């Protein structure tokens, strides 16, 4: 069972703490849209609600983002019979495989009970931490204490708002990219 490696001061990690009634999926999608528009190399896993899902276990689907980089990612979704969350380790593994290119940011849909138990997206979290790639992840407010313990208190807590996430991103020294930087970067 995988566990998170220890965080150090050179790891840049933001936990976006959200409460019931917040829409973390829309906030993360907006944040990734803002960064991609500036030319940043952002990769992640986003979660989407499925209208008229056949069962509660299929009421969400997970997509690798940006979707144009993963054209085959959702192609087998209709044939997949298991719980949607059972796909997370496979998607995390695929995302971890892209770390060789050193993306500017990894964005993850959730830190939840599966990660606390060593499953879910622990592989990509661990790989990004080892490679010193910044990470932003949505964390349910009910798991705040567990999140703080698992990160050793070294992760920044951010309110559930795309502009707050952008402020965190800017605090790392990441201003808007110029057209020149976009072309050469």
Coordinates of C-alpha atoms in Angstrom, one line a residue:
X1 CA 0.0 0.0 0.0
X2 CA 1.5 3.4 -1.1
X3 CA 1.8 6.2 1.3
X4 CA 2.7 9.9 0.8
X5 CA 6.4 10.6 1.1
X6 CA 7.4 13.3 3.6
X7 CA 6.9 16.8 2.4
X8 CA 9.9 19.2 2.6
X9 CA 10.1 23.0 2.3
X10 CA 10.8 22.7 -1.5
X11 CA 7.5 21.0 -2.1
X12 CA 4.7 23.4 -3.1
X13 CA 1.4 21.9 -2.2
X14 CA -2.0 23.6 -1.9
X15 CA -5.0 21.9 -0.4
X16 CA -8.2 23.7 -1.5
X17 CA -10.5 23.1 1.5
X18 CA -14.1 22.9 0.5
X19 CA -17.3 22.5 2.4
X20 CA -20.7 20.9 1.6
X21 CA -22.3 23.2 -0.9
X22 CA -19.1 24.2 -2.6
X23 CA -18.4 23.0 -6.1
X24 CA -14.7 22.0 -6.1
X25 CA -14.9 20.4 -9.5
X26 CA -16.0 23.7 -11.2
X27 CA -13.4 25.7 -9.2
X28 CA -10.6 23.3 -10.2
X29 CA -11.7 23.4 -13.9
X30 CA -11.7 27.2 -13.8
X31 CA -8.3 27.3 -12.3
X32 CA -6.8 24.9 -14.8
X33 CA -8.5 26.9 -17.6
X34 CA -6.9 30.2 -16.3
X35 CA -3.4 28.6 -16.2
X36 CA -3.7 26.9 -19.6
X37 CA -4.8 30.3 -21.1
X38 CA -1.5 31.8 -19.7
X39 CA 0.5 29.0 -21.3
X40 CA 1.4 27.0 -18.2
X41 CA 1.8 23.2 -18.6
X42 CA -0.9 21.9 -16.2
X43 CA -1.9 18.3 -16.0
X44 CA -4.5 16.8 -13.7
X45 CA -7.5 14.7 -13.0
X46 CA -10.9 16.3 -12.8
X47 CA -14.2 14.9 -11.6
X48 CA -17.5 15.4 -13.3
X49 CA -21.1 14.6 -12.2
X50 CA -22.9 12.2 -14.6
X51 CA -26.6 13.1 -15.1
X52 CA -28.9 10.1 -15.1
X53 CA -26.2 7.7 -13.9
X54 CA -27.4 4.0 -13.7
X55 CA -26.1 3.8 -10.1
X56 CA -24.5 5.9 -7.3
X57 CA -21.1 4.3 -7.9
X58 CA -21.3 5.6 -11.5
X59 CA -22.6 9.1 -10.7
X60 CA -19.2 10.7 -11.3
X61 CA -16.6 10.2 -14.0
X62 CA -13.0 11.2 -13.9
X63 CA -11.1 12.8 -16.8
X64 CA -7.5 13.5 -17.4
X65 CA -6.9 17.2 -18.1
X66 CA -6.4 19.0 -20.3
X67 CA -8.6 16.6 -22.3
X68 CA -7.0 17.4 -25.7
X69 CA -3.8 15.8 -24.4
X70 CA -5.5 12.6 -23.5
X71 CA -7.8 11.8 -26.5
X72 CA -8.2 8.2 -25.6
X73 CA -8.8 8.8 -21.9
X74 CA -12.6 8.6 -22.0
X75 CA -13.0 6.4 -25.0
X76 CA -13.6 3.2 -23.0
X77 CA -15.8 4.9 -20.3
X78 CA -19.1 3.4 -21.6
X79 CA -17.6 -0.1 -21.6
X80 CA -16.2 0.2 -18.1
X81 CA -18.5 -1.7 -15.7
X82 CA -16.9 -1.1 -12.3
X83 CA -17.2 1.8 -9.9
X84 CA -16.0 5.0 -11.3
X85 CA -13.5 5.5 -8.4
X86 CA -11.9 2.1 -9.2
X87 CA -10.4 3.9 -12.3
X88 CA -8.5 6.4 -10.2
X89 CA -5.3 4.4 -9.6
X90 CA -5.1 3.7 -13.4
X91 CA -5.6 7.4 -14.2
X92 CA -3.1 8.4 -11.6
X93 CA -0.6 6.0 -13.0
X94 CA -1.1 7.5 -16.5
X95 CA -0.7 10.9 -15.1
X96 CA 2.5 9.9 -13.2
X97 CA 3.9 8.7 -16.5
X98 CA 3.7 12.2 -17.9
X99 CA 5.9 13.6 -15.0
X100 CA 9.0 13.1 -17.1
X101 CA 8.1 16.2 -19.0
X102 CA 8.2 18.2 -15.8
X103 CA 4.7 19.9 -16.0
X104 CA 4.4 23.2 -14.1
X105 CA 1.5 21.9 -12.0
X106 CA -0.4 18.8 -11.1
X107 CA -4.0 19.3 -10.2
X108 CA -6.0 16.6 -8.5
X109 CA -9.7 16.3 -8.0
X110 CA -9.7 15.1 -4.3
X111 CA -7.7 14.0 -1.4
X112 CA -10.1 11.6 0.4
X113 CA -10.5 8.4 2.3
X114 CA -9.0 6.3 -0.5
X115 CA -5.7 8.3 -0.3
X116 CA -5.7 8.1 3.5
X117 CA -5.9 4.4 3.2
X118 CA -3.0 4.4 0.7
X119 CA -5.1 4.1 -2.5
X120 CA -6.8 6.5 -4.9
X121 CA -4.3 9.0 -6.1
X122 CA -1.5 8.4 -3.7
X123 CA 0.8 7.2 -6.6
X124 CA 0.6 10.5 -8.5
X125 CA 0.8 12.6 -5.3
X126 CA 3.9 10.7 -4.3
X127 CA 5.5 10.9 -7.7
X128 CA 4.8 14.6 -8.0
X129 CA 6.3 15.3 -4.5
X130 CA 9.4 13.3 -5.3
X131 CA 9.8 15.2 -8.6
X132 CA 9.2 18.5 -6.9
X133 CA 6.2 19.4 -9.1
X134 CA 3.7 21.7 -7.5
X135 CA 0.4 20.2 -6.6
X136 CA -3.1 21.6 -6.0
X137 CA -5.7 19.2 -4.7
X138 CA -9.3 19.6 -3.4
X139 CA -9.7 18.5 0.2
X140 CA -13.1 18.1 2.0
X141 CA -13.2 20.2 5.1
X142 CA -14.1 17.1 7.1
X143 CA -10.6 15.7 6.3
X144 CA -8.7 18.9 7.1
X145 CA -7.0 17.4 10.2
X146 CA -6.0 14.2 8.4
X147 CA -4.7 16.3 5.4
X148 CA -2.6 18.4 7.7
X149 CA -1.2 15.3 9.4
X150 CA -0.5 13.6 6.1
X151 CA 1.4 16.6 4.8
X152 CA 3.2 17.3 8.0
X153 CA 1.6 20.7 8.1
X154 CA 3.7 21.9 5.1
X155 CA 0.8 22.3 2.6
X156 CA -0.9 25.6 2.2
X157 CA -4.6 25.8 2.8
X158 CA -6.6 27.7 0.2
X159 CA -10.3 28.7 0.2
X160 CA -12.4 27.1 -2.6
X161 CA -12.1 29.8 -5.2
X162 CA -10.2 29.9 -8.5
X163 CA -8.8 33.3 -7.8
X164 CA -7.5 32.2 -4.4
X165 CA -5.8 29.3 -6.1
X166 CA -4.4 31.7 -8.6
X167 CA -3.1 33.9 -5.8
X168 CA -1.3 30.8 -4.3
X169 CA 0.2 30.1 -7.8
X170 CA 1.4 33.7 -8.0
X171 CA 2.9 33.5 -4.5
X172 CA 5.2 30.8 -5.9
X173 CA 6.7 33.3 -8.3
X174 CA 4.5 32.3 -11.2
X175 CA 3.3 35.4 -12.9
X176 CA 1.4 35.5 -16.2
X177 CA 3.6 34.1 -19.0
X178 CA 4.5 36.5 -21.7
X179 CA 3.9 35.6 -25.3
X180 CA 7.7 35.1 -25.7
X181 CA 7.8 32.7 -22.8
X182 CA 4.8 30.8 -24.1
X183 CA 6.5 30.2 -27.5
X184 CA 9.8 29.1 -26.1
X185 CA 8.6 27.3 -22.9

